[in-house]
mmCIF file of N, CA and C in Angstrom:
data_model
loop_
_atom_site.group_PDB
_atom_site.id
_atom_site.type_symbol
_atom_site.label_atom_id
_atom_site.label_comp_id
_atom_site.label_asym_id
_atom_site.label_seq_id
_atom_site.Cartn_x
_atom_site.Cartn_y
_atom_site.Cartn_z
ATOM 1 N N MET P 615 27.312 1.207 3.967
ATOM 2 C CA MET P 615 26.071 1.589 3.275
ATOM 3 C C MET P 615 25.170 2.278 4.237
ATOM 4 N N SER P 616 24.612 3.418 3.829
ATOM 5 C CA SER P 616 23.705 4.128 4.723
ATOM 6 C C SER P 616 22.383 3.441 4.878
ATOM 7 N N LYS P 617 21.684 3.756 5.929
ATOM 8 C CA LYS P 617 20.376 3.155 6.137
ATOM 9 C C LYS P 617 19.381 3.434 5.049
ATOM 10 N N ILE P 618 19.461 4.652 4.494
ATOM 11 C CA ILE P 618 18.562 4.998 3.371
ATOM 12 C C ILE P 618 18.865 4.151 2.154
ATOM 13 N N ASN P 619 20.135 3.955 1.844
ATOM 14 C CA ASN P 619 20.501 3.107 0.722
ATOM 15 C C ASN P 619 20.027 1.670 0.916
ATOM 16 N N GLN P 620 20.112 1.201 2.170
ATOM 17 C CA GLN P 620 19.665 -0.184 2.448
ATOM 18 C C GLN P 620 18.140 -0.311 2.237
ATOM 19 N N ILE P 621 17.434 0.694 2.611
ATOM 20 C CA ILE P 621 15.935 0.675 2.463
ATOM 21 C C ILE P 621 15.616 0.762 0.984
ATOM 22 N N GLU P 622 16.294 1.650 0.237
ATOM 23 C CA GLU P 622 16.068 1.764 -1.205
ATOM 24 C C GLU P 622 16.334 0.437 -1.907
ATOM 25 N N LYS P 623 17.425 -0.204 -1.541
ATOM 26 C CA LYS P 623 17.783 -1.493 -2.171
ATOM 27 C C LYS P 623 16.726 -2.555 -1.860
ATOM 28 N N ALA P 624 16.310 -2.586 -0.618
ATOM 29 C CA ALA P 624 15.275 -3.586 -0.200
ATOM 30 C C ALA P 624 13.967 -3.342 -0.934
ATOM 31 N N LEU P 625 13.608 -2.064 -1.112
ATOM 32 C CA LEU P 625 12.316 -1.743 -1.799
ATOM 33 C C LEU P 625 12.406 -2.176 -3.271
ATOM 34 N N LYS P 626 13.590 -2.054 -3.901
ATOM 35 C CA LYS P 626 13.730 -2.481 -5.300
ATOM 36 C C LYS P 626 13.562 -3.976 -5.483
ATOM 37 N N GLU P 627 13.836 -4.704 -4.425
ATOM 38 C CA GLU P 627 13.835 -6.184 -4.512
ATOM 39 C C GLU P 627 12.431 -6.825 -4.279
ATOM 40 N N ILE P 628 11.476 -6.029 -3.763
ATOM 41 C CA ILE P 628 10.166 -6.640 -3.507
ATOM 42 C C ILE P 628 9.245 -6.478 -4.696
ATOM 43 N N ASP P 629 8.271 -7.377 -4.821
ATOM 44 C CA ASP P 629 7.361 -7.305 -5.943
ATOM 45 C C ASP P 629 6.220 -6.270 -5.632
ATOM 46 N N ALA P 630 5.404 -6.049 -6.600
ATOM 47 C CA ALA P 630 4.353 -5.000 -6.513
ATOM 48 C C ALA P 630 3.348 -5.324 -5.418
ATOM 49 N N THR P 631 2.979 -6.579 -5.234
ATOM 50 C CA THR P 631 1.982 -6.911 -4.258
ATOM 51 C C THR P 631 2.503 -6.677 -2.796
ATOM 52 N N VAL P 632 3.756 -7.036 -2.560
ATOM 53 C CA VAL P 632 4.367 -6.814 -1.276
ATOM 54 C C VAL P 632 4.479 -5.330 -1.009
ATOM 55 N N PHE P 633 4.854 -4.533 -2.039
ATOM 56 C CA PHE P 633 4.927 -3.084 -1.941
ATOM 57 C C PHE P 633 3.598 -2.499 -1.579
ATOM 58 N N HIS P 634 2.542 -2.994 -2.229
ATOM 59 C CA HIS P 634 1.184 -2.552 -1.965
ATOM 60 C C HIS P 634 0.774 -2.804 -0.488
ATOM 61 N N LYS P 635 1.080 -3.973 0.032
ATOM 62 C CA LYS P 635 0.765 -4.305 1.400
ATOM 63 C C LYS P 635 1.594 -3.445 2.373
ATOM 64 N N LEU P 636 2.858 -3.187 2.034
ATOM 65 C CA LEU P 636 3.719 -2.386 2.838
ATOM 66 C C LEU P 636 3.161 -0.929 2.928
ATOM 67 N N MET P 637 2.743 -0.386 1.795
ATOM 68 C CA MET P 637 2.202 0.970 1.792
ATOM 69 C C MET P 637 0.913 1.072 2.568
ATOM 70 N N ASP P 638 0.069 0.070 2.405
ATOM 71 C CA ASP P 638 -1.205 0.046 3.188
ATOM 72 C C ASP P 638 -0.931 0.049 4.687
ATOM 73 N N ALA P 639 0.063 -0.770 5.077
ATOM 74 C CA ALA P 639 0.421 -0.852 6.522
ATOM 75 C C ALA P 639 1.001 0.499 7.002
ATOM 76 N N TYR P 640 1.838 1.124 6.149
ATOM 77 C CA TYR P 640 2.416 2.435 6.510
ATOM 78 C C TYR P 640 1.309 3.453 6.676
ATOM 79 N N LEU P 641 0.422 3.511 5.713
ATOM 80 C CA LEU P 641 -0.658 4.495 5.757
ATOM 81 C C LEU P 641 -1.573 4.285 6.974
ATOM 82 N N ALA P 642 -1.858 3.042 7.269
ATOM 83 C CA ALA P 642 -2.727 2.709 8.399
ATOM 84 C C ALA P 642 -2.075 3.121 9.744
ATOM 85 N N LYS P 643 -0.747 2.982 9.802
ATOM 86 C CA LYS P 643 -0.038 3.333 11.040
ATOM 87 C C LYS P 643 0.152 4.833 11.126
ATOM 88 N N HIS P 644 0.469 5.509 10.006
ATOM 89 C CA HIS P 644 0.769 6.912 9.994
ATOM 90 C C HIS P 644 -0.469 7.774 10.171
ATOM 91 N N TYR P 645 -1.567 7.342 9.598
ATOM 92 C CA TYR P 645 -2.816 8.080 9.683
ATOM 93 C C TYR P 645 -3.845 7.279 10.486
ATOM 94 N N SER P 646 -4.790 7.882 11.077
ATOM 95 C CA SER P 646 -5.775 7.167 11.908
ATOM 96 C C SER P 646 -6.992 6.681 11.116
ATOM 97 N N TYR P 647 -6.903 6.725 9.786
ATOM 98 C CA TYR P 647 -8.047 6.330 8.958
ATOM 99 C C TYR P 647 -8.025 4.802 8.745
ATOM 100 N N ARG P 648 -9.180 4.288 8.461
ATOM 101 C CA ARG P 648 -9.272 2.839 8.128
ATOM 102 C C ARG P 648 -8.899 2.697 6.653
ATOM 103 N N ILE P 649 -7.914 1.863 6.361
ATOM 104 C CA ILE P 649 -7.431 1.615 5.020
ATOM 105 C C ILE P 649 -8.051 0.264 4.555
ATOM 106 N N VAL P 650 -8.775 0.357 3.429
ATOM 107 C CA VAL P 650 -9.371 -0.830 2.841
ATOM 108 C C VAL P 650 -8.658 -1.124 1.553
ATOM 109 N N SER P 651 -8.116 -2.338 1.456
ATOM 110 C CA SER P 651 -7.261 -2.728 0.332
ATOM 111 C C SER P 651 -8.133 -3.446 -0.745
ATOM 112 N N ASN P 652 -8.122 -2.906 -1.927
ATOM 113 C CA ASN P 652 -8.811 -3.518 -3.077
ATOM 114 C C ASN P 652 -7.827 -4.234 -4.024
ATOM 115 N N GLY P 653 -6.535 -3.877 -3.879
ATOM 116 C CA GLY P 653 -5.536 -4.273 -4.940
ATOM 117 C C GLY P 653 -4.917 -5.609 -4.763
ATOM 118 N N THR P 654 -5.192 -6.347 -3.663
ATOM 119 C CA THR P 654 -4.615 -7.681 -3.492
ATOM 120 C C THR P 654 -5.688 -8.661 -3.126
ATOM 121 N N LYS P 655 -5.498 -9.912 -3.553
ATOM 122 C CA LYS P 655 -6.425 -10.962 -3.181
ATOM 123 C C LYS P 655 -6.225 -11.302 -1.703
ATOM 124 N N LEU P 656 -7.333 -11.494 -1.038
ATOM 125 C CA LEU P 656 -7.304 -11.812 0.401
ATOM 126 C C LEU P 656 -6.568 -13.131 0.661
ATOM 127 N N GLY P 657 -5.574 -13.029 1.525
ATOM 128 C CA GLY P 657 -4.758 -14.219 1.900
ATOM 129 C C GLY P 657 -3.757 -14.663 0.891
ATOM 130 N N GLU P 658 -3.565 -13.881 -0.169
ATOM 131 C CA GLU P 658 -2.607 -14.293 -1.228
ATOM 132 C C GLU P 658 -1.703 -13.094 -1.542
ATOM 133 N N ASN P 659 -0.581 -13.393 -2.158
ATOM 134 C CA ASN P 659 0.261 -12.353 -2.649
ATOM 135 C C ASN P 659 0.051 -12.160 -4.153
ATOM 136 N N LYS P 660 -1.171 -12.003 -4.549
ATOM 137 C CA LYS P 660 -1.502 -11.830 -5.965
ATOM 138 C C LYS P 660 -2.307 -10.545 -6.116
ATOM 139 N N PRO P 661 -1.982 -9.746 -7.115
ATOM 140 C CA PRO P 661 -2.734 -8.503 -7.334
ATOM 141 C C PRO P 661 -4.089 -8.728 -7.988
ATOM 142 N N THR P 662 -5.014 -7.848 -7.783
ATOM 143 C CA THR P 662 -6.275 -7.832 -8.539
ATOM 144 C C THR P 662 -6.224 -6.679 -9.527
ATOM 145 N N THR P 663 -7.003 -6.791 -10.560
ATOM 146 C CA THR P 663 -7.020 -5.761 -11.602
ATOM 147 C C THR P 663 -7.931 -4.656 -11.224
ATOM 148 N N GLY P 664 -7.640 -3.460 -11.738
ATOM 149 C CA GLY P 664 -8.466 -2.306 -11.518
ATOM 150 C C GLY P 664 -7.880 -1.331 -10.489
ATOM 151 N N THR P 665 -8.516 -0.202 -10.444
ATOM 152 C CA THR P 665 -8.080 0.839 -9.500
ATOM 153 C C THR P 665 -9.284 1.315 -8.758
ATOM 154 N N PRO P 666 -9.214 1.860 -7.614
ATOM 155 C CA PRO P 666 -7.994 2.151 -6.895
ATOM 156 C C PRO P 666 -7.465 0.922 -6.160
ATOM 157 N N ASP P 667 -6.195 0.979 -5.750
ATOM 158 C CA ASP P 667 -5.593 -0.124 -5.021
ATOM 159 C C ASP P 667 -6.149 -0.177 -3.603
ATOM 160 N N SER P 668 -6.388 0.941 -3.001
ATOM 161 C CA SER P 668 -6.877 1.034 -1.653
ATOM 162 C C SER P 668 -7.740 2.285 -1.496
ATOM 163 N N ARG P 669 -8.427 2.390 -0.369
ATOM 164 C CA ARG P 669 -9.145 3.587 -0.061
ATOM 165 C C ARG P 669 -9.036 3.851 1.462
ATOM 166 N N ALA P 670 -8.999 5.078 1.817
ATOM 167 C CA ALA P 670 -9.021 5.497 3.245
ATOM 168 C C ALA P 670 -10.423 6.003 3.533
ATOM 169 N N GLU P 671 -11.016 5.474 4.601
ATOM 170 C CA GLU P 671 -12.377 5.913 4.977
ATOM 171 C C GLU P 671 -12.179 6.969 6.088
ATOM 172 N N LEU P 672 -12.587 8.208 5.731
ATOM 173 C CA LEU P 672 -12.398 9.335 6.625
ATOM 174 C C LEU P 672 -13.509 9.464 7.672
ATOM 175 N N ASP P 673 -13.308 10.205 8.692
ATOM 176 C CA ASP P 673 -14.260 10.374 9.773
ATOM 177 C C ASP P 673 -15.548 11.044 9.302
ATOM 178 N N ASN P 674 -15.463 11.884 8.248
ATOM 179 C CA ASN P 674 -16.614 12.659 7.764
ATOM 180 C C ASN P 674 -17.369 11.868 6.663
ATOM 181 N N ASP P 675 -17.236 10.559 6.630
ATOM 182 C CA ASP P 675 -17.911 9.715 5.645
ATOM 183 C C ASP P 675 -17.451 9.945 4.193
ATOM 184 N N ASN P 676 -16.286 10.561 3.993
ATOM 185 C CA ASN P 676 -15.733 10.710 2.707
ATOM 186 C C ASN P 676 -14.609 9.663 2.527
ATOM 187 N N TYR P 677 -14.134 9.524 1.291
ATOM 188 C CA TYR P 677 -13.063 8.534 0.995
ATOM 189 C C TYR P 677 -11.912 9.253 0.325
ATOM 190 N N VAL P 678 -10.717 8.696 0.504
ATOM 191 C CA VAL P 678 -9.549 9.066 -0.288
ATOM 192 C C VAL P 678 -9.135 7.813 -1.005
ATOM 193 N N PHE P 679 -9.088 7.878 -2.332
ATOM 194 C CA PHE P 679 -8.732 6.711 -3.160
ATOM 195 C C PHE P 679 -7.251 6.744 -3.354
ATOM 196 N N ILE P 680 -6.606 5.567 -3.237
ATOM 197 C CA ILE P 680 -5.162 5.464 -3.243
ATOM 198 C C ILE P 680 -4.721 4.534 -4.394
ATOM 199 N N LEU P 681 -3.801 5.031 -5.186
ATOM 200 C CA LEU P 681 -3.147 4.220 -6.236
ATOM 201 C C LEU P 681 -1.691 4.097 -5.859
ATOM 202 N N GLU P 682 -1.246 2.876 -5.702
ATOM 203 C CA GLU P 682 0.142 2.642 -5.213
ATOM 204 C C GLU P 682 0.887 1.941 -6.366
ATOM 205 N N PHE P 683 2.044 2.531 -6.726
ATOM 206 C CA PHE P 683 2.888 1.898 -7.746
ATOM 207 C C PHE P 683 4.326 2.319 -7.497
ATOM 208 N N ALA P 684 5.230 1.548 -8.070
ATOM 209 C CA ALA P 684 6.677 1.839 -7.986
ATOM 210 C C ALA P 684 7.214 1.769 -9.438
ATOM 211 N N HIS P 685 8.241 2.569 -9.655
ATOM 212 C CA HIS P 685 8.845 2.614 -11.010
ATOM 213 C C HIS P 685 9.904 1.556 -11.092
#
């Protein structure tokens, strides 16, 4: 099994909250912006209602709102 197939299979097995935290961690590492998570309860693996899931705080005092979901 190729590495890509292994990653795809592992992503299919995680729930939405874990996926949300994974994407926040990826974005924080890949970009130098501060990522603020709104979509999960602090210290828990439970989602919160509403959007956006996260926001990136840019250097010019603007924000990028992030909606994370998987099919």
